[in-house]
mmCIF file of C-alpha atoms in Angstrom:
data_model
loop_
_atom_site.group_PDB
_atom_site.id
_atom_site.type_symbol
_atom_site.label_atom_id
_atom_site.label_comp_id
_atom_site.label_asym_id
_atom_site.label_seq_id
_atom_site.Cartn_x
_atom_site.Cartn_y
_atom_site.Cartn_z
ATOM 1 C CA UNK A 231 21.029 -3.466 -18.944
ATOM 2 C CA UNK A 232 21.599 -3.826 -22.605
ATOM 3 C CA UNK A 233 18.828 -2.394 -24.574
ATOM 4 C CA UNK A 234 18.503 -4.165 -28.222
ATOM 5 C CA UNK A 235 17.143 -2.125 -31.022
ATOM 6 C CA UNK A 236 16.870 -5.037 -33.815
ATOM 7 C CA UNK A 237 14.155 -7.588 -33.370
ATOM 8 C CA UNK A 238 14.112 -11.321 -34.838
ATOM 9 C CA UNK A 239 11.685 -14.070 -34.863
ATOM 10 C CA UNK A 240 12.361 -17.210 -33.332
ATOM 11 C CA UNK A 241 10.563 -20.215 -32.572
ATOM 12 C CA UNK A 242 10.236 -20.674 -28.851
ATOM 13 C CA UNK A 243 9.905 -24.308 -28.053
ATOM 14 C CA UNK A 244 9.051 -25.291 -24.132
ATOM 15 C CA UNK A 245 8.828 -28.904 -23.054
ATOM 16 C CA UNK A 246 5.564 -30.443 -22.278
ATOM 17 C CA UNK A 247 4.739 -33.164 -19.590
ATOM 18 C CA UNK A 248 3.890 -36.299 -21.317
ATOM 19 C CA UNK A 249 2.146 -39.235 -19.518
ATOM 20 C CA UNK A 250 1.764 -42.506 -21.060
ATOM 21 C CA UNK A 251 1.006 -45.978 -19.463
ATOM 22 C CA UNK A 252 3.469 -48.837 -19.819
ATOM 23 C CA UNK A 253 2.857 -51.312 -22.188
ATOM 24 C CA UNK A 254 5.873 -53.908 -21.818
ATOM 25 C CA UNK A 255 6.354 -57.098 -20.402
ATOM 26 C CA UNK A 256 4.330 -56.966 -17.270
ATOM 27 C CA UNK A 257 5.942 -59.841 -15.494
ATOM 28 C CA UNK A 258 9.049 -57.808 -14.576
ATOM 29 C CA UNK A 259 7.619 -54.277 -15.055
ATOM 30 C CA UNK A 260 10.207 -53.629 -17.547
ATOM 31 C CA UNK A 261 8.690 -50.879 -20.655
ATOM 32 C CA UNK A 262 9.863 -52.563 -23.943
ATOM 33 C CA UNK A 263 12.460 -50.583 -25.844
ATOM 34 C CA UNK A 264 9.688 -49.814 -28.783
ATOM 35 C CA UNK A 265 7.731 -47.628 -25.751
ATOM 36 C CA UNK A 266 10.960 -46.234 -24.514
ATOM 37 C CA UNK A 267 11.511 -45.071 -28.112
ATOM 38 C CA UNK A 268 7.828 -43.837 -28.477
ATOM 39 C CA UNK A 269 7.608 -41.422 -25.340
ATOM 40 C CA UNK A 270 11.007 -39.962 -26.576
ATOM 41 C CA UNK A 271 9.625 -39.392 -30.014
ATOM 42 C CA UNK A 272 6.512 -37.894 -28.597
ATOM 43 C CA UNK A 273 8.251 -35.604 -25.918
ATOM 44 C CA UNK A 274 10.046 -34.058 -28.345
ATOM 45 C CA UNK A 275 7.142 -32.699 -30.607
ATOM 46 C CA UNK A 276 5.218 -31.857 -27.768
ATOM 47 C CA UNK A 277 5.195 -27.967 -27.653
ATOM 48 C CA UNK A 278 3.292 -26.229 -24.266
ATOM 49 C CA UNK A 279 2.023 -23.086 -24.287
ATOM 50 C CA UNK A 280 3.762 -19.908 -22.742
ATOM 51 C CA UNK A 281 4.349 -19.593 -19.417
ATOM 52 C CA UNK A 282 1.729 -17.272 -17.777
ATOM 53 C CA UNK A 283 2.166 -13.762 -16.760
ATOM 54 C CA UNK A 284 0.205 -11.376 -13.948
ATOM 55 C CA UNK A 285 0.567 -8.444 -12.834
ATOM 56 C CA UNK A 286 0.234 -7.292 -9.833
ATOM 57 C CA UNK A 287 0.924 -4.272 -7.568
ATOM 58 C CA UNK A 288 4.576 -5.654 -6.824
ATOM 59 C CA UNK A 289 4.719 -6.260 -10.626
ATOM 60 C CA UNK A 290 5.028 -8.902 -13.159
ATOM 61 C CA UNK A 291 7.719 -11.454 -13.810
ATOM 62 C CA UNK A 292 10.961 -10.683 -12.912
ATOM 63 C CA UNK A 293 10.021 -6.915 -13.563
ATOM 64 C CA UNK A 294 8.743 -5.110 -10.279
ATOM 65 C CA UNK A 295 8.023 -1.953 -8.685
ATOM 66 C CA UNK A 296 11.145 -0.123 -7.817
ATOM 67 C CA UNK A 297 14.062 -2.080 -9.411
ATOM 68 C CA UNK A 298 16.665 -0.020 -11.041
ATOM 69 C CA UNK A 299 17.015 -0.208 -14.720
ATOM 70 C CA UNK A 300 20.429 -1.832 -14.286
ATOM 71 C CA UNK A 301 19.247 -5.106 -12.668
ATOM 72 C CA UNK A 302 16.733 -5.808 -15.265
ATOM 73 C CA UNK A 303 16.645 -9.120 -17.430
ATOM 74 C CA UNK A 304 17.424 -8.090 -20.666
ATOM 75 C CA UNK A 305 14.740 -10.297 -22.266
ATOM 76 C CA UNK A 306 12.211 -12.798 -20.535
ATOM 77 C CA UNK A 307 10.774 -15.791 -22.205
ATOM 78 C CA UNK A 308 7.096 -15.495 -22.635
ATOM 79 C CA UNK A 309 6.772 -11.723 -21.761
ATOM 80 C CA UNK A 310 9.420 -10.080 -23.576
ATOM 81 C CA UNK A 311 12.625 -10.600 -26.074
ATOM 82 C CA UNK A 312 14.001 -6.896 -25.997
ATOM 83 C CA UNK A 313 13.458 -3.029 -25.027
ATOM 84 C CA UNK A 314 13.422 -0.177 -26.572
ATOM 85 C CA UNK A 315 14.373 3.140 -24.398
ATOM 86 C CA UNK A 316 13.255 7.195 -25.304
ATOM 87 C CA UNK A 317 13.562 10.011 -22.783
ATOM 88 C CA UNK A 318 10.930 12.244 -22.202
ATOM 89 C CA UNK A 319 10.546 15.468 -19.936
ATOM 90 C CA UNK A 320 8.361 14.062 -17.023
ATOM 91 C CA UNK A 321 9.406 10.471 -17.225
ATOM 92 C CA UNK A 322 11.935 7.608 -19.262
ATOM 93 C CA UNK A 323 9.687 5.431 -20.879
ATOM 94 C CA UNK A 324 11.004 1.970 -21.986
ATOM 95 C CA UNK A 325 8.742 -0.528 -24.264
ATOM 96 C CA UNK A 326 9.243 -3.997 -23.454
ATOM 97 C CA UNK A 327 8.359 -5.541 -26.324
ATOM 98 C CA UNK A 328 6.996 -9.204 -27.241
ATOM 99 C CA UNK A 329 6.353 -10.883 -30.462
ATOM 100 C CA UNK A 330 6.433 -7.520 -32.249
ATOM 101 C CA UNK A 331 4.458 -5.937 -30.359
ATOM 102 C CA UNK A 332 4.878 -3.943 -26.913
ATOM 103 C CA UNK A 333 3.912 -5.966 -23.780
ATOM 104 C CA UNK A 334 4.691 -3.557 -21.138
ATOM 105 C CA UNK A 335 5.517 0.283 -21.007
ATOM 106 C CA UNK A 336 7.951 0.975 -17.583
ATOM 107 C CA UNK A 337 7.881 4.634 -16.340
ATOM 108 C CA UNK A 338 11.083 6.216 -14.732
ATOM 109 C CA UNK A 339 10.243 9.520 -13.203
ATOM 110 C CA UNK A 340 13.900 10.476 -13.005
ATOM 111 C CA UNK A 341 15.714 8.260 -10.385
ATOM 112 C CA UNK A 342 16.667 5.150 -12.807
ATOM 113 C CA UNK A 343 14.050 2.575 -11.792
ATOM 114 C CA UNK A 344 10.729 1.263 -12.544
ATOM 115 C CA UNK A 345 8.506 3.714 -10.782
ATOM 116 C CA UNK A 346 5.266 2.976 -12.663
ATOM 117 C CA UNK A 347 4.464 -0.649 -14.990
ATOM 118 C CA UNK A 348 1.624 -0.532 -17.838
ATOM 119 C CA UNK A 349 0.050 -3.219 -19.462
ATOM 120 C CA UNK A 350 0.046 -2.917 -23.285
ATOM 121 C CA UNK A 351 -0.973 -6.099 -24.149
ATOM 122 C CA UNK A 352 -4.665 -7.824 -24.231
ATOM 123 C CA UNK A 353 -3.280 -11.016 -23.277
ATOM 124 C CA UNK A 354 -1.464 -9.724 -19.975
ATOM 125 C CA UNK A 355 -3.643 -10.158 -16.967
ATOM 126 C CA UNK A 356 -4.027 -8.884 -13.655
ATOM 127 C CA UNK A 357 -4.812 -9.379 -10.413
ATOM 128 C CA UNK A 358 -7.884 -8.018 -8.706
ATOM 129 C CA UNK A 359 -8.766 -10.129 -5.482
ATOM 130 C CA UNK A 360 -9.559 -13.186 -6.333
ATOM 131 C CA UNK A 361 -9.963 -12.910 -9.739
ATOM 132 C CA UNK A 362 -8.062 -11.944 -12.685
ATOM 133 C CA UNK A 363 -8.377 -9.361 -15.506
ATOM 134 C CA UNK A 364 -7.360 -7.942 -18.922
ATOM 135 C CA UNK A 365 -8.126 -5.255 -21.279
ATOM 136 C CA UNK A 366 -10.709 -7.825 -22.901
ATOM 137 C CA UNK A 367 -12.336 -7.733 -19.736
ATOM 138 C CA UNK A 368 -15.777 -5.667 -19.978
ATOM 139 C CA UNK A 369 -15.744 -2.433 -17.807
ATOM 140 C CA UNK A 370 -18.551 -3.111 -15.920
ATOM 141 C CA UNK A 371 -18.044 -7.024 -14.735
ATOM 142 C CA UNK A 372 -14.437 -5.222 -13.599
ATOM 143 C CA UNK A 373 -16.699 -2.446 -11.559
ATOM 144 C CA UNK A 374 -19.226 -5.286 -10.403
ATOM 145 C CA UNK A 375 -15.425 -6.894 -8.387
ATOM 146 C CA UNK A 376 -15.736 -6.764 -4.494
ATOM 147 C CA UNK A 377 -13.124 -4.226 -3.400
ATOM 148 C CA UNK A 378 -13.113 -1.636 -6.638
ATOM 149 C CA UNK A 379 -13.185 2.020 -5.805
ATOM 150 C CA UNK A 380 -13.386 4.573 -7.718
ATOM 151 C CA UNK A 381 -10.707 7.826 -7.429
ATOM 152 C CA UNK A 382 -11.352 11.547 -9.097
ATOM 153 C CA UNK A 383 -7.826 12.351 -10.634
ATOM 154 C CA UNK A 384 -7.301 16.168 -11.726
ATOM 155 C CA UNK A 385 -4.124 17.052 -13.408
ATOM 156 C CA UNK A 386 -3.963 20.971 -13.492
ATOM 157 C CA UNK A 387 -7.426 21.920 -14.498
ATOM 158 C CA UNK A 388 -8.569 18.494 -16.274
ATOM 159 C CA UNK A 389 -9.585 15.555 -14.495
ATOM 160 C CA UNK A 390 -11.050 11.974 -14.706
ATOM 161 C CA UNK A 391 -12.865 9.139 -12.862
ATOM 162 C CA UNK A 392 -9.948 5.532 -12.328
ATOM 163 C CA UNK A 393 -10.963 2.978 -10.129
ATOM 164 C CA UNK A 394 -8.313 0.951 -7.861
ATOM 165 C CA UNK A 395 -8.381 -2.567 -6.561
ATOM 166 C CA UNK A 396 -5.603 -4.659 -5.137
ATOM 167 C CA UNK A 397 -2.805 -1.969 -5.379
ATOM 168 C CA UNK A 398 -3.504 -1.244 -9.020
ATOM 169 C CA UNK A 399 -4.990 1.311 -11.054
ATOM 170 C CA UNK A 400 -7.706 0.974 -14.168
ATOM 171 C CA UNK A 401 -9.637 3.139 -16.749
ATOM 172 C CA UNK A 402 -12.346 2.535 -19.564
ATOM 173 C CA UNK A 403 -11.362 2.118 -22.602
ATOM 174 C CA UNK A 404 -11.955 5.690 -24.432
ATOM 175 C CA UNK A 405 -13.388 4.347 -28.141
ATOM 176 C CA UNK A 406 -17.425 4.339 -28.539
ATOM 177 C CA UNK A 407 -18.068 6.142 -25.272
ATOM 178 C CA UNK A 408 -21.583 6.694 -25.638
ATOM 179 C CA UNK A 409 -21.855 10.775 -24.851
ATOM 180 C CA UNK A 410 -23.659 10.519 -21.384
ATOM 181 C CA UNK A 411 -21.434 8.198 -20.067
ATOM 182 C CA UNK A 412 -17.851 10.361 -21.141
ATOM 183 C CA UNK A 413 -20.004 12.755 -19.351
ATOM 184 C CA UNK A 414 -19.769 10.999 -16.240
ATOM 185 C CA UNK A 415 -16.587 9.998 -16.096
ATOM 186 C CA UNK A 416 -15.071 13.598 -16.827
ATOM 187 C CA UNK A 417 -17.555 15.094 -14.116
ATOM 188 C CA UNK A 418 -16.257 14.973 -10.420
ATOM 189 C CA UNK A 419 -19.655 15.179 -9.147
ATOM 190 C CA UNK A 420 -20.274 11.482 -8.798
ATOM 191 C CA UNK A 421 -18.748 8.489 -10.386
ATOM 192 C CA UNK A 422 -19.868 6.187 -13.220
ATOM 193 C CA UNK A 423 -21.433 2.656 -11.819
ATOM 194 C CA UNK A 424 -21.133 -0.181 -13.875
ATOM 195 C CA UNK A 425 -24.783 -0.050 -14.978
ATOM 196 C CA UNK A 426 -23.547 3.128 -17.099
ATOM 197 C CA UNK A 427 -20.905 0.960 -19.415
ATOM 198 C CA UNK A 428 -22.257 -0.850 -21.911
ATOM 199 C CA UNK A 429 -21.060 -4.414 -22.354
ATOM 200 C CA UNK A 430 -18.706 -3.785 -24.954
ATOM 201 C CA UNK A 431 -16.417 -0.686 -23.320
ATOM 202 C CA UNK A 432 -13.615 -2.601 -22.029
ATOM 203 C CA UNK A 433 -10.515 -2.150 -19.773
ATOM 204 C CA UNK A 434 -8.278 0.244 -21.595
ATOM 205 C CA UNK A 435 -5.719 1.007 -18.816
ATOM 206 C CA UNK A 436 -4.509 -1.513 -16.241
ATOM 207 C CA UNK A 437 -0.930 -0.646 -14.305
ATOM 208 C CA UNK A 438 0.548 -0.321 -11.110
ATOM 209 C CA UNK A 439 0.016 3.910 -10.848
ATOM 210 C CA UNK A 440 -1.017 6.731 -12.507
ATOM 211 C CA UNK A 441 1.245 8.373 -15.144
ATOM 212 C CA UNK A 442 1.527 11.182 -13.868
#
């Protein structure tokens, strides 16, 4: 896969569906060539909005769990136009990144595919159940889901409380925790409910693993 370093903005232009009753001769059924000429005129400044993106635990798009870097598109319309690659010593991380700004972050623990996919952007939902997410989502309407669980994580001697649903993995967002409730969640003891976040703590990690 080519990797492109040098980003340029481009208007994206999708066609719309445009529906408009015949106003011709309605002996024959025949549209006059004026109509004709109007639905042309109006198809072409019709612009419709980008196509829609979730993830899920298989993955998003044409990205998905366990692809090798090789096969992947090099840009997809709507959810990304380029990547940008740096090695690290636990994992390859590669930004996929969208109208300036990164839309995913892809993991490679060391055997050249996508091991691990992590939203970066607020717009990007996901899947949980029946219903779908985002990081605009509040915290605890995301607890209140049938089918979330929470999961103590420890890496060496630190640890934290993620909840799972549906194959993938979420965390509060970190800003504003009030002090009792970063309490909680870095206390294996018991698990925050949903009653503990306030409305405005959000979803600050959504993806299809931990990372690490």
């Amino acid at each position: 896969m080519k990797m492109k370093k040098n980003y340029s903005i481009g208007g994206m232009i999708i066609p719309g569906l445009v529906i408009l009753s015949g106003c011709g001769n309605s002996r024959d059924g025949k549209v006059t060539e004026d109509t004709t000429a109007m639905t042309e005129e109006v198809r072409e400044d019709t612009v419709a909005l980008p196509k829609r993106y979730v993830l899920s635990a298989t993955g998003i798009g044409p990205l998905t769990v366990g692809m090798p870097i090789k096969e992947w598109p090099e840009e997809t319309e709507g959810l990304y136009e380029y990547v940008e690659a740096s090695e690290g010593g636990d994992a390859n991380q590669y930004n996929f990144i969208g109208e300036n700004d990164p839309a995913i972050t892809v993991l490679d623990f060391g055997g050249g595919k996508a091991d691990l996919l992590i939203v970066d952007d607020p717009r990007i939902e996901a899947q949980v159940g029946d219903t779908v997410v985002n990081m605009t989502t509040s915290f605890s309407r995301l607890l209140k889901l049938p089918g979330v669980k929470a999961s103590w994580e420890q890496l060496d001697d630190e640890g934290m409380w993620y909840w799972k649903c549906s194959g993938l993995w979420f965390a509060p967002s970190l800003e504003h925790l009030p002090p009792k409730l970063a309490d909680k969640l870095y206390n294996s003891e018991r698990a925050p409910t949903a009653e503990d976040f306030p409305e405005d703590i959000t979803i600050g990690y959504i993806a299809t693993g931990l990372p690490f």
